[in-house]
């Protein structure tokens, strides 16, 4: 079931992130390796939860999360027409969901939210050095727009795909009431 996250989900959300940190480290990927970033990440998550931008997928336990965030202006420029897209952030799936295309299905759902808001694009940024993640997004129909490298950020590989793209039509995720989605 896909639903809006609540503050009661915070421990489970951090559990997803910590699991992802371990998996990334085991794969030799230098993303989220510094535990000191957990506090700031949690603070940002709380803001997104309270604003109704963070969603979770659960089936007896939390399986995934995604945040439909505002455009990150460290990366997206006014010439990109930032209001023309829904921005995917903090997309994390549990290792237990591996092989279920849950991450791709969440991207399809984000596209449905963009279409509902009259926005033609789904956009994201990901870690500049995480080639495996970049390849995942390319397989999911994203195109690499460019890579930005502000000195205070490690993310910056920018991708977008048309909101009309649906890669997993036989396994669509729906939320009980998506009218609450924040722009």
Coordinates of C-alpha atoms in Angstrom, one line a residue:
X1 CA 0.0 0.0 0.0
X2 CA 1.3 3.5 -0.9
X3 CA 0.4 6.2 1.6
X4 CA 1.6 9.5 2.9
X5 CA 4.4 9.1 5.5
X6 CA 3.7 10.3 9.1
X7 CA 6.1 11.2 11.9
X8 CA 5.4 7.7 13.3
X9 CA 7.4 6.4 10.3
X10 CA 10.6 8.2 11.1
X11 CA 12.4 5.3 12.7
X12 CA 11.4 2.9 9.9
X13 CA 12.6 5.5 7.3
X14 CA 15.9 5.8 9.0
X15 CA 16.1 2.1 9.1
X16 CA 15.7 2.1 5.3
X17 CA 18.4 4.6 4.9
X18 CA 20.8 2.7 7.3
X19 CA 20.1 -0.5 5.4
X20 CA 20.9 1.4 2.1
X21 CA 24.1 2.8 3.6
X22 CA 25.3 -0.7 4.4
X23 CA 24.4 -2.0 1.0
X24 CA 26.1 0.9 -0.8
X25 CA 29.3 0.5 1.3
X26 CA 29.4 -3.3 0.6
X27 CA 29.1 -2.5 -3.1
X28 CA 32.0 0.0 -2.8
X29 CA 29.8 3.0 -3.4
X30 CA 30.8 6.1 -1.4
X31 CA 27.3 7.4 -0.8
X32 CA 25.9 8.2 2.6
X33 CA 29.0 6.7 4.2
X34 CA 29.3 9.4 6.8
X35 CA 26.9 8.7 9.7
X36 CA 27.0 12.4 10.7
X37 CA 24.8 13.1 7.7
X38 CA 21.9 11.2 9.3
X39 CA 20.9 14.1 11.6
X40 CA 20.6 16.6 8.8
X41 CA 18.9 14.0 6.6
X42 CA 16.3 13.3 9.3
X43 CA 15.6 17.0 9.8
X44 CA 14.9 17.4 6.0
X45 CA 12.7 14.3 6.1
X46 CA 10.7 15.8 8.9
X47 CA 10.1 18.9 6.9
X48 CA 9.0 16.9 3.9
X49 CA 6.7 14.6 6.0
X50 CA 5.1 17.6 7.7
X51 CA 4.6 19.2 4.2
X52 CA 2.9 16.0 2.9
X53 CA 5.7 15.3 0.3
X54 CA 7.0 12.0 1.6
X55 CA 5.3 8.7 0.7
X56 CA 5.9 5.2 1.9
X57 CA 5.1 1.7 0.6
X58 CA 4.3 -0.8 3.2
X59 CA 3.2 -4.4 3.4
X60 CA 3.4 -5.4 7.1
X61 CA 6.7 -3.3 7.2
X62 CA 8.1 -0.3 5.3
X63 CA 9.4 -1.4 1.9
X64 CA 10.2 1.9 0.3
X65 CA 9.9 5.6 0.4
X66 CA 9.9 8.5 -2.0
X67 CA 9.7 12.3 -1.6
X68 CA 8.2 14.6 -4.2
X69 CA 10.4 17.5 -3.3
X70 CA 10.6 21.1 -4.5
X71 CA 13.2 21.8 -7.2
X72 CA 16.7 21.9 -5.8
X73 CA 18.1 25.2 -7.0
X74 CA 21.7 24.1 -6.4
X75 CA 21.1 22.0 -9.5
X76 CA 18.1 23.2 -11.5
X77 CA 18.4 26.6 -13.2
X78 CA 15.6 29.1 -14.0
X79 CA 16.2 28.2 -17.7
X80 CA 15.2 24.6 -16.8
X81 CA 11.7 25.9 -16.0
X82 CA 11.7 24.3 -12.5
X83 CA 7.9 24.5 -12.1
X84 CA 7.5 22.2 -15.1
X85 CA 8.5 19.1 -13.2
X86 CA 7.9 16.9 -10.2
X87 CA 11.2 16.2 -8.4
X88 CA 11.9 12.8 -7.0
X89 CA 14.1 12.7 -3.9
X90 CA 15.0 10.1 -1.2
X91 CA 13.9 7.1 -3.3
X92 CA 14.9 4.1 -1.2
X93 CA 13.7 0.5 -1.3
X94 CA 14.5 -2.2 1.1
X95 CA 16.8 -5.1 0.0
X96 CA 13.8 -7.4 0.7
X97 CA 12.0 -5.8 -2.3
X98 CA 14.9 -6.5 -4.7
X99 CA 13.6 -7.9 -8.0
X100 CA 10.1 -6.4 -7.6
X101 CA 10.7 -3.3 -9.7
X102 CA 9.4 -1.3 -6.7
X103 CA 11.8 1.6 -7.4
X104 CA 10.7 1.8 -11.0
X105 CA 7.0 1.5 -10.0
X106 CA 7.5 4.5 -7.6
X107 CA 9.0 6.5 -10.5
X108 CA 5.9 5.6 -12.6
X109 CA 3.7 6.8 -9.7
X110 CA 5.7 10.1 -9.6
X111 CA 5.0 10.4 -13.3
X112 CA 1.3 10.0 -12.5
X113 CA 1.6 12.8 -9.9
X114 CA 3.3 15.1 -12.5
X115 CA 0.5 14.4 -15.0
X116 CA -2.2 15.1 -12.4
X117 CA -0.5 18.5 -11.8
X118 CA -0.1 19.3 -15.5
X119 CA 3.7 19.0 -15.3
X120 CA 5.5 17.4 -18.3
X121 CA 8.6 16.2 -16.5
X122 CA 9.8 13.9 -13.7
X123 CA 13.3 15.0 -12.5
X124 CA 15.9 13.9 -10.0
X125 CA 19.4 14.4 -9.0
X126 CA 21.6 11.6 -7.7
X127 CA 25.1 11.1 -6.4
X128 CA 27.7 12.0 -9.0
X129 CA 29.9 9.0 -8.3
X130 CA 27.1 6.4 -8.1
X131 CA 27.2 5.0 -11.6
X132 CA 25.0 2.0 -10.8
X133 CA 22.3 4.3 -9.6
X134 CA 22.7 6.5 -12.7
X135 CA 22.4 3.4 -14.9
X136 CA 19.2 2.4 -13.0
X137 CA 17.6 5.7 -13.9
X138 CA 18.7 5.5 -17.5
X139 CA 17.1 2.0 -17.7
X140 CA 13.9 3.5 -16.2
X141 CA 13.8 6.0 -19.2
X142 CA 15.5 9.0 -17.7
X143 CA 17.9 11.0 -19.8
X144 CA 21.0 12.6 -18.4
X145 CA 20.5 16.4 -18.5
X146 CA 23.9 17.4 -17.1
X147 CA 26.1 17.0 -14.1
X148 CA 26.4 19.9 -11.6
X149 CA 29.2 19.9 -9.0
X150 CA 28.7 22.6 -6.4
X151 CA 31.5 22.3 -3.8
X152 CA 29.1 21.8 -0.9
X153 CA 27.2 18.9 -2.5
X154 CA 28.1 15.3 -3.6
X155 CA 24.9 14.9 -5.6
X156 CA 24.5 16.5 -9.0
X157 CA 23.9 14.0 -11.7
X158 CA 20.7 15.4 -13.1
X159 CA 18.1 13.3 -15.0
X160 CA 14.6 13.7 -16.3
X161 CA 12.0 11.8 -18.2
X162 CA 8.7 12.7 -19.7
X163 CA 5.8 12.3 -17.2
X164 CA 4.0 10.3 -19.8
X165 CA 6.5 7.4 -19.5
X166 CA 5.2 4.3 -17.7
X167 CA 7.7 1.5 -17.5
X168 CA 5.7 -0.9 -15.3
X169 CA 2.1 -0.7 -16.5
X170 CA 1.2 -4.1 -15.1
X171 CA 2.2 -3.2 -11.5
X172 CA 1.0 0.4 -11.0
X173 CA 1.1 1.8 -7.5
X174 CA -1.9 3.9 -6.4
X175 CA -2.5 5.9 -3.2
X176 CA -5.9 6.0 -1.5
X177 CA -6.2 9.8 -2.1
X178 CA -3.5 11.5 -4.2
X179 CA -5.3 14.9 -4.1
X180 CA -3.3 15.6 -1.0
X181 CA 0.0 15.6 -2.9
X182 CA 1.8 18.9 -2.4
X183 CA 3.2 20.8 -5.4

